[in-house]
mmCIF file of C-alpha atoms in Angstrom:
data_model
loop_
_atom_site.group_PDB
_atom_site.id
_atom_site.type_symbol
_atom_site.label_atom_id
_atom_site.label_comp_id
_atom_site.label_asym_id
_atom_site.label_seq_id
_atom_site.Cartn_x
_atom_site.Cartn_y
_atom_site.Cartn_z
ATOM 1 C CA MET A 192 93.451 88.999 100.036
ATOM 2 C CA ARG A 193 95.734 86.026 100.635
ATOM 3 C CA LYS A 194 94.343 82.983 102.456
ATOM 4 C CA VAL A 195 96.121 79.920 103.776
ATOM 5 C CA PHE A 196 94.583 76.510 104.411
ATOM 6 C CA ASN A 197 95.698 74.934 107.682
ATOM 7 C CA SER A 198 95.023 71.202 107.855
ATOM 8 C CA ARG A 199 98.000 70.231 110.021
ATOM 9 C CA ILE A 200 96.302 70.979 113.321
ATOM 10 C CA ASP A 201 93.500 68.625 112.278
ATOM 11 C CA ASP A 202 95.897 65.922 111.072
ATOM 12 C CA LEU A 203 98.033 65.946 114.213
ATOM 13 C CA THR A 204 95.250 66.246 116.777
ATOM 14 C CA LYS A 205 93.469 63.234 115.297
ATOM 15 C CA LYS A 206 96.551 61.113 115.883
ATOM 16 C CA PHE A 207 98.081 62.554 119.038
ATOM 17 C CA ILE A 208 95.114 63.919 121.011
ATOM 18 C CA LEU A 209 92.144 61.872 119.837
ATOM 19 C CA LYS A 210 94.382 58.816 119.226
ATOM 20 C CA GLU A 211 92.310 57.665 116.256
ATOM 21 C CA GLN A 212 95.147 55.382 115.153
ATOM 22 C CA GLY A 213 95.389 53.729 118.552
ATOM 23 C CA PRO A 214 97.616 54.246 121.605
ATOM 24 C CA LEU A 215 100.731 56.360 121.065
ATOM 25 C CA SER A 216 104.078 54.636 120.838
ATOM 26 C CA TYR A 217 106.903 55.695 123.140
ATOM 27 C CA SER A 218 108.569 57.665 120.307
ATOM 28 C CA ASP A 219 105.248 59.388 119.522
ATOM 29 C CA GLN A 220 104.938 60.471 123.148
ATOM 30 C CA ILE A 221 108.469 61.897 123.044
ATOM 31 C CA ILE A 222 107.980 63.830 119.797
ATOM 32 C CA TRP A 223 104.462 65.130 120.417
ATOM 33 C CA PRO A 224 105.415 68.200 122.548
ATOM 34 C CA TYR A 225 107.741 69.374 119.761
ATOM 35 C CA LEU A 226 105.117 68.755 117.069
ATOM 36 C CA TYR A 227 102.530 70.658 119.089
ATOM 37 C CA LYS A 228 104.896 73.589 119.542
ATOM 38 C CA ASN A 229 105.593 73.513 115.815
ATOM 39 C CA ILE A 230 101.922 73.743 114.806
ATOM 40 C CA LEU A 231 101.596 76.751 117.096
ATOM 41 C CA ALA A 232 104.682 78.297 115.457
ATOM 42 C CA GLU A 233 103.078 77.736 112.045
ATOM 43 C CA LEU A 234 99.934 79.463 113.273
ATOM 44 C CA PHE A 235 102.090 82.383 114.448
ATOM 45 C CA GLU A 236 103.671 82.561 110.997
ATOM 46 C CA GLU A 237 100.270 82.435 109.280
ATOM 47 C CA LEU A 238 98.859 85.225 111.425
ATOM 48 C CA ILE A 239 101.734 87.462 110.332
ATOM 49 C CA LEU A 240 101.846 86.543 106.640
ATOM 50 C CA TYR A 241 98.202 85.929 105.694
ATOM 51 C CA ASP A 242 95.004 87.951 105.756
ATOM 52 C CA LYS A 243 92.833 84.918 106.506
ATOM 53 C CA ILE A 244 93.501 81.414 107.878
ATOM 54 C CA THR A 245 91.105 78.645 106.896
ATOM 55 C CA ILE A 246 91.156 75.905 109.542
ATOM 56 C CA LYS A 247 90.105 72.375 108.595
ATOM 57 C CA LEU A 248 87.765 70.638 111.028
ATOM 58 C CA SER A 249 87.001 66.980 110.576
ATOM 59 C CA LYS A 250 85.994 64.418 113.180
ATOM 60 C CA ASN A 251 85.693 65.804 116.735
ATOM 61 C CA ASN A 252 86.643 69.345 115.644
ATOM 62 C CA ALA A 253 89.737 69.305 117.865
ATOM 63 C CA PRO A 254 91.527 72.192 116.039
ATOM 64 C CA LEU A 255 88.917 74.647 117.330
ATOM 65 C CA ALA A 256 89.514 73.366 120.854
ATOM 66 C CA VAL A 257 93.269 73.934 120.374
ATOM 67 C CA LEU A 258 92.676 77.518 119.212
ATOM 68 C CA ILE A 259 90.472 78.281 122.216
ATOM 69 C CA ASN A 260 92.941 76.668 124.599
ATOM 70 C CA GLU A 261 95.880 78.693 123.244
ATOM 71 C CA LEU A 262 94.262 82.045 122.452
ATOM 72 C CA GLY A 263 91.310 82.132 124.828
ATOM 73 C CA ILE A 264 87.680 81.869 123.842
ATOM 74 C CA GLU A 265 87.153 85.647 123.669
ATOM 75 C CA LEU A 266 90.019 86.215 121.234
ATOM 76 C CA VAL A 267 89.076 83.256 119.026
ATOM 77 C CA GLN A 268 85.511 84.565 118.916
ATOM 78 C CA GLU A 269 86.801 87.963 117.810
ATOM 79 C CA LEU A 270 89.103 86.492 115.135
ATOM 80 C CA ILE A 271 86.309 84.378 113.631
ATOM 81 C CA LYS A 272 83.816 87.214 113.802
ATOM 82 C CA GLU A 273 86.148 89.635 111.990
ATOM 83 C CA GLY A 274 87.094 87.011 109.369
ATOM 84 C CA THR A 275 90.752 86.461 110.296
ATOM 85 C CA ILE A 276 90.020 82.803 111.081
ATOM 86 C CA GLU A 277 87.631 80.775 108.957
ATOM 87 C CA LEU A 278 86.414 77.295 109.911
ATOM 88 C CA VAL A 279 85.583 74.650 107.318
ATOM 89 C CA LEU A 280 83.749 71.461 108.255
ATOM 90 C CA TRP A 281 85.330 68.759 106.112
ATOM 91 C CA LEU A 282 82.287 66.538 105.698
ATOM 92 C CA PRO A 283 83.029 64.304 102.696
ATOM 93 C CA TRP A 284 85.338 61.302 102.823
ATOM 94 C CA ILE A 285 86.650 59.266 99.941
ATOM 95 C CA VAL A 286 87.346 55.771 101.213
ATOM 96 C CA VAL A 287 88.358 52.357 99.949
ATOM 97 C CA GLY A 288 86.378 49.320 100.974
ATOM 98 C CA GLN A 289 88.102 46.849 103.269
ATOM 99 C CA GLY A 290 86.666 43.464 102.338
ATOM 100 C CA GLN A 291 85.430 41.481 105.304
ATOM 101 C CA ASP A 292 84.498 37.862 105.682
ATOM 102 C CA GLY A 293 81.267 38.607 107.539
ATOM 103 C CA LYS A 294 82.929 38.179 110.930
ATOM 104 C CA GLY A 295 84.767 41.491 110.954
ATOM 105 C CA GLN A 296 88.052 40.070 109.672
ATOM 106 C CA PHE A 297 89.769 41.645 106.681
ATOM 107 C CA ASP A 298 89.789 39.462 103.571
ATOM 108 C CA SER A 299 90.835 41.068 100.277
ATOM 109 C CA SER A 300 88.962 38.418 98.292
ATOM 110 C CA TYR A 301 85.723 40.065 99.415
ATOM 111 C CA LEU A 302 86.729 43.261 97.580
ATOM 112 C CA LYS A 303 85.977 41.798 94.162
ATOM 113 C CA GLY A 304 82.869 43.243 92.618
ATOM 114 C CA GLN A 305 82.840 46.220 94.975
ATOM 115 C CA PRO A 306 83.607 49.794 93.814
ATOM 116 C CA SER A 307 87.281 50.546 94.302
ATOM 117 C CA ILE A 308 86.665 53.932 95.949
ATOM 118 C CA VAL A 309 83.461 55.396 97.317
ATOM 119 C CA VAL A 310 82.325 58.676 98.849
ATOM 120 C CA ALA A 311 81.291 58.565 102.496
ATOM 121 C CA TRP A 312 79.516 61.272 104.452
ATOM 122 C CA GLN A 313 79.814 62.516 108.018
ATOM 123 C CA ALA A 314 76.222 62.250 109.220
ATOM 124 C CA ASN A 315 76.773 62.633 112.976
ATOM 125 C CA LYS A 316 75.351 65.982 114.122
ATOM 126 C CA GLU A 317 78.285 66.538 116.446
ATOM 127 C CA TYR A 318 80.586 66.763 113.447
ATOM 128 C CA SER A 319 78.410 67.782 110.484
ATOM 129 C CA GLU A 320 76.263 70.677 111.751
ATOM 130 C CA PRO A 321 78.042 73.927 112.672
ATOM 131 C CA PHE A 322 76.131 74.497 115.931
ATOM 132 C CA HIS A 323 76.818 71.010 117.257
ATOM 133 C CA ALA A 324 80.377 70.957 115.876
ATOM 134 C CA ILE A 325 81.291 74.125 117.795
ATOM 135 C CA GLU A 326 79.550 72.852 120.917
ATOM 136 C CA ASN A 327 81.449 69.572 120.648
ATOM 137 C CA ALA A 328 84.807 71.380 120.279
ATOM 138 C CA ILE A 329 84.162 73.404 123.436
ATOM 139 C CA SER A 330 83.209 70.226 125.304
ATOM 140 C CA LEU A 331 86.717 68.850 124.667
ATOM 141 C CA LEU A 332 88.236 71.579 126.831
ATOM 142 C CA LYS A 333 88.912 71.389 130.539
ATOM 143 C CA GLY A 334 87.147 73.957 132.669
ATOM 144 C CA SER A 335 83.783 75.642 132.260
ATOM 145 C CA TYR A 336 83.037 77.816 129.251
ATOM 146 C CA ALA A 337 79.306 78.032 129.917
ATOM 147 C CA TYR A 338 79.578 81.770 130.565
ATOM 148 C CA ARG A 339 80.762 82.371 126.992
ATOM 149 C CA LYS A 340 79.471 79.435 124.952
ATOM 150 C CA LYS A 341 76.146 80.960 123.933
ATOM 151 C CA SER A 342 77.740 84.195 122.763
ATOM 152 C CA PHE A 343 80.580 82.337 121.003
ATOM 153 C CA ILE A 344 78.232 80.097 119.034
ATOM 154 C CA ALA A 345 75.953 83.016 118.118
ATOM 155 C CA ASP A 346 78.880 84.968 116.627
ATOM 156 C CA THR A 347 80.551 82.076 114.809
ATOM 157 C CA VAL A 348 77.965 79.492 113.712
ATOM 158 C CA ASP A 349 76.986 81.321 110.512
ATOM 159 C CA LYS A 350 80.607 81.796 109.494
ATOM 160 C CA VAL A 351 81.430 78.086 109.278
ATOM 161 C CA ILE A 352 81.952 76.748 105.728
ATOM 162 C CA LEU A 353 80.588 73.337 104.796
ATOM 163 C CA PHE A 354 82.686 71.411 102.297
ATOM 164 C CA ASP A 355 80.035 69.131 100.906
ATOM 165 C CA GLN A 356 79.772 65.902 98.939
ATOM 166 C CA GLU A 357 79.631 67.405 95.468
ATOM 167 C CA ALA A 358 83.375 67.971 95.195
ATOM 168 C CA ALA A 359 84.119 64.518 96.643
ATOM 169 C CA HIS A 360 81.850 62.820 94.106
ATOM 170 C CA ALA A 361 83.408 64.871 91.295
ATOM 171 C CA SER A 362 86.947 63.941 92.395
ATOM 172 C CA SER A 363 86.094 60.254 92.778
ATOM 173 C CA ASP A 364 84.302 60.101 89.426
ATOM 174 C CA PHE A 365 87.127 61.914 87.675
ATOM 175 C CA ILE A 366 89.762 59.503 89.016
ATOM 176 C CA LEU A 367 87.734 56.443 88.043
ATOM 177 C CA GLU A 368 87.067 57.838 84.571
ATOM 178 C CA SER A 369 90.755 58.640 84.167
ATOM 179 C CA TYR A 370 91.583 55.074 85.178
ATOM 180 C CA ARG A 371 89.132 53.622 82.654
ATOM 181 C CA ASN A 372 90.768 55.703 79.926
ATOM 182 C CA ASN A 373 94.251 54.532 80.967
ATOM 183 C CA ILE A 374 95.416 58.052 81.859
ATOM 184 C CA LEU A 375 96.836 57.118 85.264
ATOM 185 C CA GLY A 376 99.652 54.873 84.022
ATOM 186 C CA PRO A 377 102.381 57.468 84.680
ATOM 187 C CA LEU A 378 101.071 57.705 88.250
ATOM 188 C CA GLY A 379 101.433 53.998 88.882
ATOM 189 C CA VAL A 380 97.881 52.875 88.135
ATOM 190 C CA PRO A 381 97.706 51.670 84.520
ATOM 191 C CA TYR A 382 94.435 50.165 83.361
ATOM 192 C CA THR A 383 94.548 46.389 83.754
ATOM 193 C CA LEU A 384 91.166 45.328 85.156
ATOM 194 C CA ASP A 385 87.830 46.914 85.823
ATOM 195 C CA HIS A 386 88.228 49.022 88.971
ATOM 196 C CA THR A 387 85.817 46.703 90.846
ATOM 197 C CA GLU A 388 88.281 43.831 90.306
ATOM 198 C CA LEU A 389 91.408 45.604 91.533
ATOM 199 C CA GLY A 390 93.398 44.407 94.527
ATOM 200 C CA TYR A 391 93.699 46.377 97.737
ATOM 201 C CA GLU A 392 97.058 48.041 96.928
ATOM 202 C CA GLN A 393 95.844 49.407 93.592
ATOM 203 C CA ARG A 394 92.667 50.678 95.240
ATOM 204 C CA LEU A 395 94.784 52.544 97.773
ATOM 205 C CA LYS A 396 96.629 54.280 94.928
ATOM 206 C CA LEU A 397 93.322 55.400 93.426
ATOM 207 C CA LEU A 398 92.213 56.582 96.868
ATOM 208 C CA THR A 399 95.375 58.664 97.331
ATOM 209 C CA LEU A 400 94.915 60.334 93.938
ATOM 210 C CA ALA A 401 91.241 61.059 94.614
ATOM 211 C CA ASN A 402 91.928 62.635 98.009
ATOM 212 C CA LYS A 403 94.760 64.766 96.620
ATOM 213 C CA LEU A 404 92.458 65.970 93.875
ATOM 214 C CA LEU A 405 89.769 66.740 96.461
ATOM 215 C CA ASP A 406 92.252 68.773 98.500
ATOM 216 C CA VAL A 407 93.592 70.842 95.617
ATOM 217 C CA THR A 408 90.082 71.409 94.273
ATOM 218 C CA PHE A 409 89.145 72.989 97.598
ATOM 219 C CA LEU A 410 92.357 75.025 97.670
ATOM 220 C CA SER A 411 91.866 76.317 94.145
ATOM 221 C CA LYS A 412 88.175 77.061 94.529
ATOM 222 C CA ASN A 413 88.765 78.959 97.773
ATOM 223 C CA LYS A 414 92.011 80.603 96.625
ATOM 224 C CA CYS A 415 94.076 79.231 99.516
ATOM 225 C CA ASP A 416 97.813 78.743 99.839
ATOM 226 C CA THR A 417 98.893 75.498 101.499
ATOM 227 C CA HIS A 418 101.631 73.978 103.650
ATOM 228 C CA ASN A 419 101.385 70.706 101.761
ATOM 229 C CA ASP A 420 103.633 70.032 98.797
ATOM 230 C CA TYR A 421 101.257 68.762 96.123
ATOM 231 C CA GLU A 422 103.068 67.387 93.104
ATOM 232 C CA ALA A 423 101.838 68.796 89.823
ATOM 233 C CA ASN A 424 100.761 65.939 87.584
ATOM 234 C CA ILE A 425 98.188 65.165 84.904
ATOM 235 C CA ILE A 426 95.475 65.036 87.550
ATOM 236 C CA THR A 427 96.250 68.079 89.728
ATOM 237 C CA SER A 428 98.061 70.454 87.373
ATOM 238 C CA THR A 429 94.981 72.462 86.359
ATOM 239 C CA CYS A 430 94.024 73.212 89.952
ATOM 240 C CA LEU A 431 97.585 73.706 91.165
ATOM 241 C CA THR A 432 98.040 76.539 88.698
ATOM 242 C CA ASN A 433 96.156 78.666 91.208
ATOM 243 C CA VAL A 434 97.620 77.253 94.439
ATOM 244 C CA ARG A 435 100.809 78.481 96.091
ATOM 245 C CA ASN A 436 102.859 76.708 98.708
ATOM 246 C CA THR A 437 103.410 78.704 101.878
ATOM 247 C CA ALA A 438 107.062 77.660 102.020
ATOM 248 C CA LYS A 439 108.206 80.256 99.477
ATOM 249 C CA ILE A 440 106.446 83.137 101.206
ATOM 250 C CA ALA A 441 107.949 82.067 104.530
ATOM 251 C CA GLU A 442 111.366 81.629 102.905
ATOM 252 C CA ASN A 443 111.276 85.135 101.421
ATOM 253 C CA THR A 444 110.217 86.595 104.769
ATOM 254 C CA ASN A 445 112.980 84.770 106.596
ATOM 255 C CA THR A 446 115.540 86.011 104.065
ATOM 256 C CA ILE A 447 114.541 89.567 104.971
ATOM 257 C CA LEU A 448 114.737 88.785 108.687
ATOM 258 C CA LYS A 449 118.226 87.315 108.229
ATOM 259 C CA ILE A 450 119.388 90.532 106.574
ATOM 260 C CA GLU A 451 118.252 92.348 109.716
ATOM 261 C CA ASN A 452 119.923 89.799 112.032
ATOM 262 C CA LEU A 453 116.608 88.417 113.252
ATOM 263 C CA PRO A 454 115.626 84.748 113.576
ATOM 264 C CA SER A 455 113.019 83.193 111.293
ATOM 265 C CA LEU A 456 109.398 83.720 112.285
ATOM 266 C CA LYS A 457 109.118 80.172 113.623
ATOM 267 C CA GLN A 458 112.363 80.489 115.557
ATOM 268 C CA PHE A 459 111.149 83.820 116.869
ATOM 269 C CA PHE A 460 108.176 81.969 118.346
ATOM 270 C CA PHE A 461 110.282 79.083 119.654
ATOM 271 C CA GLU A 462 112.547 81.515 121.481
ATOM 272 C CA GLU A 463 109.447 82.968 123.126
ATOM 273 C CA HIS A 464 110.112 86.550 122.241
ATOM 274 C CA ILE A 465 106.377 86.859 121.657
ATOM 275 C CA SER A 466 103.370 84.863 122.832
ATOM 276 C CA LEU A 467 100.653 83.535 120.545
ATOM 277 C CA LYS A 468 98.117 85.857 122.177
ATOM 278 C CA ASP A 469 100.307 88.924 121.657
ATOM 279 C CA ILE A 470 100.766 88.095 117.993
ATOM 280 C CA VAL A 471 97.239 89.295 117.256
ATOM 281 C CA LYS A 472 98.159 92.762 118.489
ATOM 282 C CA LEU A 473 101.248 92.797 116.277
ATOM 283 C CA ARG A 474 99.264 91.397 113.345
ATOM 284 C CA ASN A 475 96.801 94.299 113.423
ATOM 285 C CA LYS A 476 99.455 97.016 113.334
ATOM 286 C CA ASN A 477 99.680 99.015 110.115
ATOM 287 C CA ALA A 478 103.353 98.075 109.699
ATOM 288 C CA THR A 479 102.439 94.379 109.658
ATOM 289 C CA ASN A 480 99.458 94.832 107.359
ATOM 290 C CA GLU A 481 101.593 96.662 104.813
ATOM 291 C CA PHE A 482 104.446 94.156 105.123
ATOM 292 C CA ARG A 483 101.979 91.368 104.416
ATOM 293 C CA LYS A 484 100.936 93.082 101.199
ATOM 294 C CA TRP A 485 104.530 93.788 100.220
ATOM 295 C CA ILE A 486 105.880 90.259 100.763
ATOM 296 C CA HIS A 487 103.063 88.790 98.655
ATOM 297 C CA SER A 488 103.744 91.331 95.897
ATOM 298 C CA VAL A 489 107.386 90.255 95.605
ATOM 299 C CA GLU A 490 108.041 87.895 92.726
ATOM 300 C CA GLU A 491 107.689 84.410 94.199
ATOM 301 C CA ASN A 492 110.633 82.768 92.433
ATOM 302 C CA MET A 493 113.106 85.552 93.143
ATOM 303 C CA ASP A 494 116.434 84.253 94.469
ATOM 304 C CA SER A 495 117.922 85.532 97.711
ATOM 305 C CA LYS A 496 120.264 87.973 95.965
ATOM 306 C CA ASP A 497 117.471 89.613 93.982
ATOM 307 C CA LEU A 498 115.185 89.600 97.015
ATOM 308 C CA THR A 499 117.856 91.347 99.060
ATOM 309 C CA GLU A 500 118.164 94.000 96.354
ATOM 310 C CA GLU A 501 114.367 94.359 96.244
ATOM 311 C CA TYR A 502 114.251 94.852 100.003
ATOM 312 C CA LEU A 503 117.091 97.373 100.049
ATOM 313 C CA ASN A 504 115.419 99.311 97.249
ATOM 314 C CA ALA A 505 112.150 99.293 99.173
ATOM 315 C CA ILE A 506 113.638 100.623 102.404
ATOM 316 C CA SER A 507 115.680 103.256 100.554
ATOM 317 C CA GLY A 508 112.621 104.438 98.648
ATOM 318 C CA LYS A 509 114.162 103.936 95.205
ATOM 319 C CA LYS A 510 110.953 102.514 93.786
ATOM 320 C CA GLN A 511 108.672 105.151 95.296
ATOM 321 C CA LYS A 512 107.443 108.143 93.378
ATOM 322 C CA ILE A 513 107.775 111.531 95.116
ATOM 323 C CA LYS A 514 104.398 113.273 95.191
ATOM 324 C CA ASN A 515 105.574 116.518 96.787
ATOM 325 C CA LYS A 516 108.270 117.879 99.036
ATOM 326 C CA PHE A 517 107.073 116.068 102.129
ATOM 327 C CA LEU A 518 104.978 113.059 101.170
ATOM 328 C CA LYS A 519 105.575 109.981 99.043
ATOM 329 C CA THR A 520 102.838 107.600 98.066
ATOM 330 C CA GLY A 521 102.291 104.893 95.551
ATOM 331 C CA LEU A 522 102.956 101.485 97.033
ATOM 332 C CA ILE A 523 100.657 99.570 94.780
ATOM 333 C CA TYR A 524 100.273 95.881 95.221
ATOM 334 C CA THR A 525 98.934 93.576 92.595
ATOM 335 C CA VAL A 526 97.720 90.150 93.553
ATOM 336 C CA GLY A 527 96.744 87.634 90.942
ATOM 337 C CA ALA A 528 93.851 85.451 91.964
ATOM 338 C CA GLY A 529 92.441 82.455 90.254
ATOM 339 C CA MET A 530 89.850 79.789 90.656
ATOM 340 C CA GLY A 531 90.288 76.310 89.333
ATOM 341 C CA SER A 532 88.125 73.274 89.115
ATOM 342 C CA ILE A 533 88.618 69.653 88.154
ATOM 343 C CA ILE A 534 88.162 70.458 84.499
ATOM 344 C CA GLY A 535 89.432 74.000 84.120
ATOM 345 C CA ALA A 536 90.370 77.364 85.626
ATOM 346 C CA ALA A 537 89.536 81.015 85.199
ATOM 347 C CA THR A 538 91.494 84.121 86.149
ATOM 348 C CA GLY A 539 90.415 86.422 88.937
ATOM 349 C CA ASN A 540 90.683 90.166 89.435
ATOM 350 C CA LEU A 541 93.342 92.531 90.659
ATOM 351 C CA GLU A 542 93.557 94.269 93.980
ATOM 352 C CA ALA A 543 95.533 97.412 94.612
ATOM 353 C CA GLY A 544 96.052 99.795 97.485
ATOM 354 C CA ALA A 545 97.992 102.949 98.291
ATOM 355 C CA LEU A 546 99.438 104.274 101.498
ATOM 356 C CA VAL A 547 98.633 107.877 102.357
ATOM 357 C CA GLY A 548 100.890 110.089 104.460
ATOM 358 C CA ILE A 549 100.114 111.485 107.925
ATOM 359 C CA SER A 550 99.679 115.124 108.915
ATOM 360 C CA ILE A 551 102.455 117.200 110.449
ATOM 361 C CA PRO A 552 100.682 117.624 113.832
ATOM 362 C CA THR A 553 100.099 113.878 114.022
ATOM 363 C CA ALA A 554 103.747 113.215 113.220
ATOM 364 C CA ILE A 555 104.913 115.597 115.958
ATOM 365 C CA GLN A 556 102.620 113.983 118.532
ATOM 366 C CA THR A 557 103.848 110.566 117.525
ATOM 367 C CA LEU A 558 107.472 111.709 117.701
ATOM 368 C CA THR A 559 107.114 112.897 121.287
ATOM 369 C CA SER A 560 105.516 109.606 122.338
ATOM 370 C CA LEU A 561 108.150 107.453 120.655
ATOM 371 C CA GLY A 562 111.211 109.353 121.773
ATOM 372 C CA TYR A 563 114.055 110.792 119.747
ATOM 373 C CA SER A 564 115.777 107.446 119.175
ATOM 374 C CA TYR A 565 113.053 106.414 116.735
ATOM 375 C CA PHE A 566 112.945 109.725 114.898
ATOM 376 C CA ASN A 567 114.871 108.419 111.899
ATOM 377 C CA SER A 568 113.023 105.126 111.463
ATOM 378 C CA TYR A 569 109.549 106.499 112.127
ATOM 379 C CA VAL A 570 109.395 110.070 110.861
ATOM 380 C CA ILE A 571 111.965 109.985 108.080
ATOM 381 C CA GLU A 572 110.954 106.574 106.742
ATOM 382 C CA LYS A 573 107.211 106.703 107.343
ATOM 383 C CA PHE A 574 106.358 110.400 107.245
ATOM 384 C CA LEU A 575 108.796 111.569 104.604
ATOM 385 C CA GLY A 576 109.636 108.341 102.815
ATOM 386 C CA GLY A 577 106.357 106.448 102.834
ATOM 387 C CA TRP A 578 105.873 103.008 104.312
ATOM 388 C CA ASN A 579 108.694 100.503 103.853
ATOM 389 C CA PRO A 580 109.289 96.918 105.074
ATOM 390 C CA ARG A 581 111.740 97.959 107.781
ATOM 391 C CA LEU A 582 108.877 99.383 109.853
ATOM 392 C CA PHE A 583 107.655 95.830 110.375
ATOM 393 C CA ILE A 584 111.207 94.757 111.243
ATOM 394 C CA ASP A 585 111.321 97.530 113.839
ATOM 395 C CA GLU A 586 108.168 96.145 115.435
ATOM 396 C CA LEU A 587 109.755 92.695 115.702
ATOM 397 C CA LYS A 588 112.911 94.141 117.217
ATOM 398 C CA LEU A 589 110.876 95.980 119.812
ATOM 399 C CA LYS A 590 109.163 92.716 120.705
ATOM 400 C CA GLN A 591 112.506 90.932 120.807
ATOM 401 C CA ASN A 592 113.847 93.492 123.253
ATOM 402 C CA ASN A 593 110.641 93.330 125.328
ATOM 403 C CA LYS A 594 110.038 97.026 124.871
ATOM 404 C CA LEU A 595 106.365 96.643 124.001
#
């Protein structure tokens, strides 16, 4: 199973909806509609390409409100209940002290003698307890959801993950210990003074490293891919061994779509060939499920030429083993999984699956319902040839032509 960690909805809603950084500038107001559309396009892409989406919820839990607003409370409830969407309450914070003069004014001289970075904790019930966090997210929405709130909370509250303080303390301690041992020089923080004597700018560098380590520790532990481009360095390299960036999977998918004269998945969404609500129906089709397995089984670093050859081989059946005169099986997918930690990593297990053919009566019934025009792509490719990636492409083309 491939999971992706989505933190962008949380990051953007804190700035543009909750306005935690203050009133929006004129340029922010202009760009926000595009940014909002883009995070929805990313969600569309994730629903197609990943088995599970882990959504980060921090202060105010706005991402859950966005999901309910866009998909409807019933559908979001179903997706969480079945495990397609997973919510994680991001409770720990690593922060840097901002020295004050006792009157609320910043004064860096007051930093001396204070720890350079510290772990904070979200203690407010509205944000730290699943029941209250979900209730708070629903309260952000316009309109009444009273008719569904009780049922929604009952089905989802036990499925919320709590990311607790332990990892934050471990990340903070590791960074400070690395600093004391002068390991962080290549990263711009050589040891010069005790960390309690550092100036504000150096403390910010330590804070950035600690938060990056916290992020990749979560990603590695929970086996999640990520949109963020985390640089492999002496601090993160162990964890990043087990973390993939979503960009390559999306790039490979879009290469296939280009071969078939289709727009990228994001562009497909932007052009409104399919709504976000309808994507769930497409996601659950067998053609999409099998494509998801196939695209993750393709070698990640394959260039476009080799990927094109891989795709053409797959749709022509060259790599499939004929079982008998009528049926072909054997699409086996191997997914490497790993779990890392701050100090080490261990390998996971392998998953495999096979696609089994359909009966002749079923094929005939399906043929009559689809019409002769799809005889070649459906019966020949699926019934006689076994599943291949073009079946997913056919689904997209049907959506593009508004035939479904």
